[in-house]
mmCIF file of C-alpha atoms in Angstrom:
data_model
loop_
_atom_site.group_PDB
_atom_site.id
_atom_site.type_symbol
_atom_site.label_atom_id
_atom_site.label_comp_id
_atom_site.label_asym_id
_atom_site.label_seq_id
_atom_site.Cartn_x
_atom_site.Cartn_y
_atom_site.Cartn_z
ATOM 1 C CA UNK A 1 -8.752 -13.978 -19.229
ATOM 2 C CA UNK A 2 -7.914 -13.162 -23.228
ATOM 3 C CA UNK A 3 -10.808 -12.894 -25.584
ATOM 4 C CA UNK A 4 -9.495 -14.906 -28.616
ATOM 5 C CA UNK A 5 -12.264 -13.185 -30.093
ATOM 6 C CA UNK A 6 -11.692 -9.690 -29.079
ATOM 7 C CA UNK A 7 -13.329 -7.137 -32.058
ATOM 8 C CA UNK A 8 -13.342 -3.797 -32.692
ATOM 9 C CA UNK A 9 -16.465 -2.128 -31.481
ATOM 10 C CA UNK A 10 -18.484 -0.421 -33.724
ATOM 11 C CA UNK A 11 -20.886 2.354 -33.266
ATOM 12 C CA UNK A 12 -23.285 2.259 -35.368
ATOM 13 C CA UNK A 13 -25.538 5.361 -33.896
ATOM 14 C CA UNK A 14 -22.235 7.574 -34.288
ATOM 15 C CA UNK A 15 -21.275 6.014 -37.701
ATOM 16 C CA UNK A 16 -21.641 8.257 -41.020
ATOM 17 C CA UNK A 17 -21.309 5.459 -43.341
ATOM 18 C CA UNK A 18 -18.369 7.085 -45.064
ATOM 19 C CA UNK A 19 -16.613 3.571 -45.519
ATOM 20 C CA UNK A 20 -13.356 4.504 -44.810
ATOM 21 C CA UNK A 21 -13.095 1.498 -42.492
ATOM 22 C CA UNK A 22 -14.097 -1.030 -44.926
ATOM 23 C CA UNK A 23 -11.948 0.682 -47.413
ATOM 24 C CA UNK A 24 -8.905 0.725 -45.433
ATOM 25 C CA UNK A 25 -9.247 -2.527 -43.676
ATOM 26 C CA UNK A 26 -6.109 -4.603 -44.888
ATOM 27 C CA UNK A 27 -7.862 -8.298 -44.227
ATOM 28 C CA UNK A 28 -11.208 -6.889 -46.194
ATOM 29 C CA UNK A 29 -13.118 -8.369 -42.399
ATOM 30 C CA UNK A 30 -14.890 -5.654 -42.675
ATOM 31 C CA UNK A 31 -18.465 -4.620 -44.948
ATOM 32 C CA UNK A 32 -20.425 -1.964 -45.406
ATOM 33 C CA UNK A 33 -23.917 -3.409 -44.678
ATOM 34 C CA UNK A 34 -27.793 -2.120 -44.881
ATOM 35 C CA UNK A 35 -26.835 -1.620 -41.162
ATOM 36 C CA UNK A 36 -23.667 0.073 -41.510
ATOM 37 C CA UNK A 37 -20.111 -1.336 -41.464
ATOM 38 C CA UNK A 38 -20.210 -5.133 -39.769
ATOM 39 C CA UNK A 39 -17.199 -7.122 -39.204
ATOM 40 C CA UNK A 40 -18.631 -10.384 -41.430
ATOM 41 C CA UNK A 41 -15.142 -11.988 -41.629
ATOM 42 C CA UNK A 42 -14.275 -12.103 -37.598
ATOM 43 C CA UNK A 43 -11.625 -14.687 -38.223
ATOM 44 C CA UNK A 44 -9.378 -12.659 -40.543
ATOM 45 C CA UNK A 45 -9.266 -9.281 -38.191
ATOM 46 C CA UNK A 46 -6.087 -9.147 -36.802
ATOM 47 C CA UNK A 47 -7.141 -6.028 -34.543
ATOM 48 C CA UNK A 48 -4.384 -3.902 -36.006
ATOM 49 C CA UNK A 49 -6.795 -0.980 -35.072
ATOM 50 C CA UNK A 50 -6.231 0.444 -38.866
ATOM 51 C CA UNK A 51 -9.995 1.188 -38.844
ATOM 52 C CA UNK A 52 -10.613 2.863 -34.820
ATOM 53 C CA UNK A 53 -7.262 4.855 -36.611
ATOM 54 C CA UNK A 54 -8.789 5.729 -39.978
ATOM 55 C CA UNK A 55 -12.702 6.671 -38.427
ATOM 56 C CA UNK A 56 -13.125 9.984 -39.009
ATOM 57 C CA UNK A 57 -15.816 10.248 -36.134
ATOM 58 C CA UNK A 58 -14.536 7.919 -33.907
ATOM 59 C CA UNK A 59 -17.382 5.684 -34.027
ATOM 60 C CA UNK A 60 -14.631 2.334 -34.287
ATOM 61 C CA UNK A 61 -13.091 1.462 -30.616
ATOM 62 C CA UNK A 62 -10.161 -0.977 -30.324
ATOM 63 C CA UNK A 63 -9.633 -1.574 -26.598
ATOM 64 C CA UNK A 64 -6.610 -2.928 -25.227
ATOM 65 C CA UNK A 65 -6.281 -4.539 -21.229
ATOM 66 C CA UNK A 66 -2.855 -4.015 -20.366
ATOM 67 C CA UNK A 67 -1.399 -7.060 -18.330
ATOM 68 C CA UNK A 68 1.581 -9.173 -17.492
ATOM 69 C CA UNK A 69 2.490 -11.798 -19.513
ATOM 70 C CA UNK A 70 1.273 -15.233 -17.320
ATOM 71 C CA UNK A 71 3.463 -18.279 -18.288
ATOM 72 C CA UNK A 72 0.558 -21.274 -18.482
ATOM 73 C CA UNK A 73 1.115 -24.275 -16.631
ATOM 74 C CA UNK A 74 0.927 -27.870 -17.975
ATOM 75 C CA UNK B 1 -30.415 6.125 12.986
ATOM 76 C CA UNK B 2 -32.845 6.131 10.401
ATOM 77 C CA UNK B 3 -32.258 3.174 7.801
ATOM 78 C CA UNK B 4 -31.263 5.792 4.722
ATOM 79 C CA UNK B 5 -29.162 7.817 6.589
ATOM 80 C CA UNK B 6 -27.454 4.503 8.045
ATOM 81 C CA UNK B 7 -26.734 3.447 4.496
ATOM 82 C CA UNK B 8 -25.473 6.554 3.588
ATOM 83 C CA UNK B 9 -22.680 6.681 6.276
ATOM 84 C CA UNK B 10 -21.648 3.285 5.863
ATOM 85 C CA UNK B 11 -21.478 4.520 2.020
ATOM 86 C CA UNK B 12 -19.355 7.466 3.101
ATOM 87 C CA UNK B 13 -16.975 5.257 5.457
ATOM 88 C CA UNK B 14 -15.819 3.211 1.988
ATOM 89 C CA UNK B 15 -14.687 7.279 0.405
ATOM 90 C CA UNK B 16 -10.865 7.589 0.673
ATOM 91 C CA UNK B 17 -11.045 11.091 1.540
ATOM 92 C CA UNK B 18 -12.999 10.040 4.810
ATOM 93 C CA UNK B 19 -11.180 6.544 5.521
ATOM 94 C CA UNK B 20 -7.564 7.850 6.117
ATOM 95 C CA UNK B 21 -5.332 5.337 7.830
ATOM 96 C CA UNK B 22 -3.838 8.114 9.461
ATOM 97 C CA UNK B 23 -5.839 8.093 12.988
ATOM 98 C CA UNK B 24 -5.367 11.692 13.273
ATOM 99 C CA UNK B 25 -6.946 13.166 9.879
ATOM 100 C CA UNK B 26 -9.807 10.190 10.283
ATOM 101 C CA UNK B 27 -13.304 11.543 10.333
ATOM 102 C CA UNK B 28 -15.469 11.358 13.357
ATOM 103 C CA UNK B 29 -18.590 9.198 12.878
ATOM 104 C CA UNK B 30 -20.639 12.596 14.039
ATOM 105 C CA UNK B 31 -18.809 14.189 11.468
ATOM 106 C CA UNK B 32 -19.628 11.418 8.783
ATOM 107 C CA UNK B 33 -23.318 11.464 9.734
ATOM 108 C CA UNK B 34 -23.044 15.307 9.618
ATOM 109 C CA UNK B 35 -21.903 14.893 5.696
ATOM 110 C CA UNK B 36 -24.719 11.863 5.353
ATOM 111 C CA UNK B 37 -27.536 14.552 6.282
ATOM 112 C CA UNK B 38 -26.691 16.432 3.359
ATOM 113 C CA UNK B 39 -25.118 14.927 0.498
ATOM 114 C CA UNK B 40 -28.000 13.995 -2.093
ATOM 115 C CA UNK B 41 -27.336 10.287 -4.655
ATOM 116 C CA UNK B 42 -27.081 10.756 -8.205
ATOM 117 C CA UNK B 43 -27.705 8.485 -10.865
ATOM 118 C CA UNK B 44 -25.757 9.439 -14.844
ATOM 119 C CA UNK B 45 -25.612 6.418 -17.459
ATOM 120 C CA UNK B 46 -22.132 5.884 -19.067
ATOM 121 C CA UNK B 47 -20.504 9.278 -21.299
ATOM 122 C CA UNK B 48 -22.935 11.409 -19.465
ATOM 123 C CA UNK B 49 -21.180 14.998 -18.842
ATOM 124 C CA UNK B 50 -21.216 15.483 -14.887
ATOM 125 C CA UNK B 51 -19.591 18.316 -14.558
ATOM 126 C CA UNK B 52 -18.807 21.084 -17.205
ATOM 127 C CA UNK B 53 -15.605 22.891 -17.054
ATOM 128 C CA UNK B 54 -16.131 26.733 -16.518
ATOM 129 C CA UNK B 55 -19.765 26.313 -15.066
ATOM 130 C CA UNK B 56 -20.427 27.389 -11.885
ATOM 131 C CA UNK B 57 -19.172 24.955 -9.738
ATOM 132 C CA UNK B 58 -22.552 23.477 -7.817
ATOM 133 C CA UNK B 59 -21.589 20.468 -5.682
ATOM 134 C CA UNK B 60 -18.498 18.569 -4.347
ATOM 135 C CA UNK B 61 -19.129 14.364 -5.241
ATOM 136 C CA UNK B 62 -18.154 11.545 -4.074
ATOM 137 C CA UNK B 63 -18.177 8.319 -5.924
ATOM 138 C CA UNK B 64 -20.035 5.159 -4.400
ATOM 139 C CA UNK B 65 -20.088 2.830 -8.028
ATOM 140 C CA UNK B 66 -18.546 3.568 -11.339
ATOM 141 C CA UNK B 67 -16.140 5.102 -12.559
ATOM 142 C CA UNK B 68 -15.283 8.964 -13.991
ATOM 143 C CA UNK B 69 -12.757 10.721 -15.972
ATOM 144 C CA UNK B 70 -11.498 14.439 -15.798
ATOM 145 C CA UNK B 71 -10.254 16.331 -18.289
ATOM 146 C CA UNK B 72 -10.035 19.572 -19.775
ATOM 147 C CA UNK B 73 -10.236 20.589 -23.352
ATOM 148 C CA UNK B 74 -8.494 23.081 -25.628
ATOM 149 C CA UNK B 75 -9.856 25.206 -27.839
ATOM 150 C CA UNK B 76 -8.970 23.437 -30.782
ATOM 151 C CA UNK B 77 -10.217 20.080 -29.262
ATOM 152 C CA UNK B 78 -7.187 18.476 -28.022
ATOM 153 C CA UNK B 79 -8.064 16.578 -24.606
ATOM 154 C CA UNK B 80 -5.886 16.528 -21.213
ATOM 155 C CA UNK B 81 -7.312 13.777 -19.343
ATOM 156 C CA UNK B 82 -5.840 15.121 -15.860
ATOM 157 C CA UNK B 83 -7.428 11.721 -13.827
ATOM 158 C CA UNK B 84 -9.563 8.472 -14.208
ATOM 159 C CA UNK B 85 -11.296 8.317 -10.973
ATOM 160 C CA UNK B 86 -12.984 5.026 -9.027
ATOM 161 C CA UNK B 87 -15.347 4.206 -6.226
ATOM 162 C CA UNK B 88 -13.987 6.019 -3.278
ATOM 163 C CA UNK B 89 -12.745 8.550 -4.691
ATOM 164 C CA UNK B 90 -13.948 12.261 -4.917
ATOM 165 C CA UNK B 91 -13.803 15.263 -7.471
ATOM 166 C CA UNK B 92 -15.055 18.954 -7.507
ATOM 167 C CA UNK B 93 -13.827 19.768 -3.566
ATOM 168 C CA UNK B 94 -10.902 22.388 -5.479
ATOM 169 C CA UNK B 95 -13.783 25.163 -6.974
ATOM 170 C CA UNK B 96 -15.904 25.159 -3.525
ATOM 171 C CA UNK B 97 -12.430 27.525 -2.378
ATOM 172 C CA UNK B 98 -12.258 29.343 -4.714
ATOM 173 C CA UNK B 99 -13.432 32.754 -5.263
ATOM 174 C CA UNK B 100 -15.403 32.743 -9.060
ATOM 175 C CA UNK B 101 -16.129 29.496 -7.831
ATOM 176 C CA UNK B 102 -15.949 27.537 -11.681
ATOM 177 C CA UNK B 103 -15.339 24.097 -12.286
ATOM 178 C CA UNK B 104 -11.505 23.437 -13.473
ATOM 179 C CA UNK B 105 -12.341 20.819 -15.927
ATOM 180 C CA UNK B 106 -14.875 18.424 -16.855
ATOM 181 C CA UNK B 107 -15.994 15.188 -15.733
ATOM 182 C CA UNK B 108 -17.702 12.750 -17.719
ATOM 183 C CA UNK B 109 -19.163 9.281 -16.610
ATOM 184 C CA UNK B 110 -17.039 6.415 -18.401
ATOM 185 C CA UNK B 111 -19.195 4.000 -16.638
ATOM 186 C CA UNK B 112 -22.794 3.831 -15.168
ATOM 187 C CA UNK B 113 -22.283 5.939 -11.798
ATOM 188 C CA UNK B 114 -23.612 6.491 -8.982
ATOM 189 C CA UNK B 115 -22.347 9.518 -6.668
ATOM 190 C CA UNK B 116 -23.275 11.806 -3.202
ATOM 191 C CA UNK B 117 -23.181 15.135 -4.592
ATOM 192 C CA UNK B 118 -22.735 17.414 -1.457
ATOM 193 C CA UNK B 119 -24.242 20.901 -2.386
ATOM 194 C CA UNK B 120 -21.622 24.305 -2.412
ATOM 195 C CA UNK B 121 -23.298 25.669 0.454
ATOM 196 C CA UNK B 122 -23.609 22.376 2.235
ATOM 197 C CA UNK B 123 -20.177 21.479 1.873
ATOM 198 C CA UNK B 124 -19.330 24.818 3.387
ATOM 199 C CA UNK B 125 -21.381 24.720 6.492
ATOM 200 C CA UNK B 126 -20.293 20.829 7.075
ATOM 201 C CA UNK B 127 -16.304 22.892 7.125
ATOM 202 C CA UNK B 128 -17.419 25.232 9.494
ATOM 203 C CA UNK B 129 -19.324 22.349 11.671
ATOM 204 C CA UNK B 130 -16.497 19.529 11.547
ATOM 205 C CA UNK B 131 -12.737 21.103 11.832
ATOM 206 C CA UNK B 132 -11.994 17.270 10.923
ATOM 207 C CA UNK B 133 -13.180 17.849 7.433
ATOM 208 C CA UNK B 134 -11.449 20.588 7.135
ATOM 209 C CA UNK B 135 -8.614 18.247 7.982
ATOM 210 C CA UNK B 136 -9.164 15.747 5.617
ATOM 211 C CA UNK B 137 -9.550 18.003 2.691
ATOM 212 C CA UNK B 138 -6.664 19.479 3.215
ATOM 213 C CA UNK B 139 -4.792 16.002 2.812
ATOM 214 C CA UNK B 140 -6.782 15.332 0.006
ATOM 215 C CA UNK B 141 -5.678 19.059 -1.837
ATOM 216 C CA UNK B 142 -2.042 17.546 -0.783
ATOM 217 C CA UNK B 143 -2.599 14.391 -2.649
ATOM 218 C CA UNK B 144 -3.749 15.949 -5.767
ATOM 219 C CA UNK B 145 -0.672 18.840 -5.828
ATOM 220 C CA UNK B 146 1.198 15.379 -5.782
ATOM 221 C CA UNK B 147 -0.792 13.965 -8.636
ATOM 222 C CA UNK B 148 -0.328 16.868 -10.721
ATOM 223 C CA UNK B 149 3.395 17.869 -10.230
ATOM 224 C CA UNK B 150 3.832 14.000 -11.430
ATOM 225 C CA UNK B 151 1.819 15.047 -14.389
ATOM 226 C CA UNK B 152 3.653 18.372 -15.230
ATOM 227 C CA UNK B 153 6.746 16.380 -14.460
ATOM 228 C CA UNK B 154 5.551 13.455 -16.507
ATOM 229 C CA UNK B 155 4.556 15.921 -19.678
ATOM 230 C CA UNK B 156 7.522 18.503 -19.336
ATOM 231 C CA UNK B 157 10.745 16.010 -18.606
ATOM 232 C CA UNK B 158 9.749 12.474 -19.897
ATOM 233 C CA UNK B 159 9.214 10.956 -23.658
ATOM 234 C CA UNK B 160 6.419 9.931 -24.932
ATOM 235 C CA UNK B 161 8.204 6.480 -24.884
ATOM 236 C CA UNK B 162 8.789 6.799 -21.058
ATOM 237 C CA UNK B 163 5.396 8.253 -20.140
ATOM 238 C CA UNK B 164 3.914 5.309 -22.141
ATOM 239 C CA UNK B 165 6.354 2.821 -20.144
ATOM 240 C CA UNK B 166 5.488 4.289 -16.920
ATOM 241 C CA UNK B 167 1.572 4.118 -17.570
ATOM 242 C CA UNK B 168 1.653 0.597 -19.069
ATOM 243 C CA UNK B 169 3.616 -0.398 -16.000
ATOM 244 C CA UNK B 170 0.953 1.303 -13.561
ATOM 245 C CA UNK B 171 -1.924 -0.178 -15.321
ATOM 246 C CA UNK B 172 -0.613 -3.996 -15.152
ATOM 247 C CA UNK B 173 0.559 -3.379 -11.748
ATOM 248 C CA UNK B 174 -3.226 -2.429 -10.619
ATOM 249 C CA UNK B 175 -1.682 0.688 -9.236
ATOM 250 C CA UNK B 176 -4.635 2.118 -11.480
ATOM 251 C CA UNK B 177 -8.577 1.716 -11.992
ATOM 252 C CA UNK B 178 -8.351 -1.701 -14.442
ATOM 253 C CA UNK B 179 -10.039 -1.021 -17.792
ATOM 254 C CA UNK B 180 -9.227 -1.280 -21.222
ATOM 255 C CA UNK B 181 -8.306 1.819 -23.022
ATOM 256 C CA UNK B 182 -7.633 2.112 -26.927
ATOM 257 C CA UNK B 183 -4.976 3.813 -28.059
ATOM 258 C CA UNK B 184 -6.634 7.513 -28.323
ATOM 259 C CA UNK B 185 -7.831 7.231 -24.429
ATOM 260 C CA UNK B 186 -4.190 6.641 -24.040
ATOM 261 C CA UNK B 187 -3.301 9.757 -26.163
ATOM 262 C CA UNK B 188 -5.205 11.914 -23.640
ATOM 263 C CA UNK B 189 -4.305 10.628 -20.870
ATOM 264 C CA UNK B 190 -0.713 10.774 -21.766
ATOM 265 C CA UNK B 191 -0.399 14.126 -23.435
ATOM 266 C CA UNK B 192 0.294 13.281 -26.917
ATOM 267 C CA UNK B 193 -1.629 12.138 -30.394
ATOM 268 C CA UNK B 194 -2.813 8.977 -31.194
ATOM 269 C CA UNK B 195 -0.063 8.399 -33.875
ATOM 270 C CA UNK B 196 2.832 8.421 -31.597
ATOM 271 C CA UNK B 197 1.307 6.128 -28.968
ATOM 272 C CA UNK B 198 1.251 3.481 -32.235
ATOM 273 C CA UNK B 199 4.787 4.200 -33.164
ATOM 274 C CA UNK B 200 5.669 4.181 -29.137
ATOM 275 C CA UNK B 201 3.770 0.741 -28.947
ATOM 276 C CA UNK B 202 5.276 -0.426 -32.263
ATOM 277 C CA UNK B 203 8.598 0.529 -31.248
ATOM 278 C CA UNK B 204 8.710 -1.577 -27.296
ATOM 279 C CA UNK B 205 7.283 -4.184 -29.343
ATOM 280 C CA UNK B 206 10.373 -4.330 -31.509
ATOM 281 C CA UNK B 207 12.337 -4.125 -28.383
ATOM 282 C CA UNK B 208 10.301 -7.000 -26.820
ATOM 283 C CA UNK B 209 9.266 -5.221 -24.097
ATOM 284 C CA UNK B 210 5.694 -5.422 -24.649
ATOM 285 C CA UNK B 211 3.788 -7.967 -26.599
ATOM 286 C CA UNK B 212 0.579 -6.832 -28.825
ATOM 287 C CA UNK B 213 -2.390 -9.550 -28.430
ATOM 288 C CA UNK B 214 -5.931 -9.184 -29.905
ATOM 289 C CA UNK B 215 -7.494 -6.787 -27.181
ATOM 290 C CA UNK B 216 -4.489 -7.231 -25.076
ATOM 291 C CA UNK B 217 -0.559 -5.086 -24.390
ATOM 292 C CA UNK B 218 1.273 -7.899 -22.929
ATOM 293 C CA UNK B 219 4.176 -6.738 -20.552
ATOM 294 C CA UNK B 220 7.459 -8.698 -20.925
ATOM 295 C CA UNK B 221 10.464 -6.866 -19.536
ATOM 296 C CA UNK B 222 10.164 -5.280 -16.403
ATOM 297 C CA UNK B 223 13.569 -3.692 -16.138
ATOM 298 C CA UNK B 224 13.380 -2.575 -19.830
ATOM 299 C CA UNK B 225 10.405 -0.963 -19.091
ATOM 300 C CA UNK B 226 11.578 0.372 -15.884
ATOM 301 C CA UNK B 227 14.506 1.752 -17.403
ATOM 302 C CA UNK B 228 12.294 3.120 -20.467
ATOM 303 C CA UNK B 229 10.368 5.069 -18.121
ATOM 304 C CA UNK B 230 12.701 7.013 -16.654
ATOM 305 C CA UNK B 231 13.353 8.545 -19.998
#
C-alpha cells in the first residue's frame, strides 16, 4: 500500500538543533520549532531526502519500500 | 512434556537451522527437546546492541520474533552490514568453534526481538549429545560460506550500479526480510557511501528502470535491471 503521506522521520532525542535541515530544505517544509525541527508544511515535501542527506547526526530517516510497479485496475 | 518446554520446541521446530527439508540433516524431536532444555528467551527493544564484536562470544541465538542486523565496523566508522536476519534464523553458532572464542561482528536489534540464546557451554554439550546437530550446523556453516563468497564476489567484481540492481531486485522479489531501508542502510549493506547509492538511484531512474515515489523505489524493467546487475 503507498503512503501518499510518507515523511521523513525525525528524531528529535538525537537532534542537535543545528538547523541544517531547515536550512537546506529546498521546499522550506521544514521549521525549526521550540521542539526542534517539525515538518509544518507536509504538503510541499517532496521526500528528496536532502535533509536525512545533510543531518550531521543522522537524526533525519527517509525510508524507502522497494516494490514492483502494480498496474491498477479500473 | 511440561507446558514451557512444549512451547519451546514447537518454537525451535519454526528455526531454519532445525527445519531442513532435507530428511537426512532434520533434527530428531529428542534432539530438539535436548536444545529446548537449555536455551534461555531473551527480550532487547529495537537498536539494542546484542552482541558486540570482539567480546567473548557467550551464547549461540536463535530468533523466534523480530528482526537483527550484523555488521562489523571499521576503525574509522565505516559499517559492513554482512546480513539482515529474520525469525528463523540464527547468528553467533561461528565463535562457539573457534579457539579465542570472540564474536566476528556485531548484532544489533532493528526491531523489538525476541531470541533462545543457547549458552557456549550448552551449545557444546547439546554437539556432543545429538551427532544430528552437529549435522545441521554444519549445513548451516555451508550456507553462510555461500552467503559470503556472494558478498566478496558482490563487493570485489560488481558496480555499485549492479550491486544496487541486484539488491533492489532481491528486495521486491521477497527473496529478502521486507522493510524499508533509507538510502545509508543501503550504503552498508552494499559496501559503498551514501552519495553513490543517490547518484546509482538517480542514474536507473534516468534509465527508467526504477521509479522514485514518496517512501517508495518502484521497479520497472526487469531485464534492464537484470542485465544491470550483472555488471
Amino acid at each position: 500500500m503507498v503512503d501518499p503521506w510518507a515523511l521523513p522521520e525525525i528524531d528529535l532525542a538525537a537532534c542537535t538543533r543545528c538547523g541544517q535541515c531547515v536550512a537546506q530544505c529546498p521546499t522550506q517544509a521544514v521549521e525549526m520549532r521550540a521542539v526542534g525541527p517539525v515538518i509544518v508544511r507536509p504538503q510541499d515535501c517532496t521526500y528528496c531526502t536532502l535533509c536525512e542527506d545533510v543531518c550531521p547526526v543522522g537524526a533525519i530517516a527517509c525510508a524507502f519500500e522497494i516494490t514492483w510497479d502494480v498496474p491498477t485496475t479500473g | 512434556m511440561p507446558d514451557r518446554q512444549h512451547a519451546r520446541v514447537h518454537a525451535l521446530r519454526d528455526i531454519q537451522l532445525f527445519a531442513s527439508h532435507t530428511p537426512h540433516v532434520t533434527l530428531s524431536e529428542s534432539a530438539l527437546a535436548c536444545i529446548a532444555e537449555v536455551v534461555t528467551p531473551r527480550a532487547y527493544p529495537a537498536e539494542t546492541l546484542v552482541v558486540v564484536e570482539g567480546e567473548l562470544c557467550e551464547a549461540a541465538y536463535f530468533i523466534i520474533a523480530g528482526n537483527v542486523e550484523v555488521y562489523r565496523m571499521s576503525l574509522q566508522g565505516r559499517q559492513q552490514v554482512l546480513a539482515r536476519l529474520g525469525p528463523g534464523q540464527a547468528f553467533n553458532t561461528v565463535p562457539l568453534f573457534q579457539g579465542d572464542g570472540r564474536n566476528h561482528a556485531s548484532v544489533i536489534a532493528r526491531t523489538d526481538v525476541t531470541l533462545y540464546a543457547l549458552l557456549r557451554e550448552d551449545f557444546q554439550h547439546a554437539l556432543y549429545s545429538c551427532p544430528d546437530l552437529a549435522l545441521v550446523i554444519l549445513r548451516d556453516f555451508a550456507d553462510r560460506l555461500t552467503h559470503l563468497t556472494d558478498l566478496v564476489e558482490d563487493l570485489a567484481l560488481r558496480s555499485v550500479r549492479g550491486r544496487l540492481a541486484r539488491f533492489l531486485l532481491q528486495q521486491a522479489d521477497g527473496t529478502a526480510i521486507a522493510q524499508k531501508w533509507t538510502q545509508d542502510e543501503m550504503a552498508a549493506y552494499l559496501g559503498t557511501v551514501r552519495d553513490m547509492i543517490g547518484r546509482s538511484l538517480r542514474a536507473l531512474t534516468d534509465e527508467r528502470m526504477i521509479r522514485l515515489d514518496r517512501g517508495r523505489i518502484v521497479l520497472l524493467d526487469r531485464a534492464a535491471l537484470e542485465a544491470e546487475a550483472q555488471n
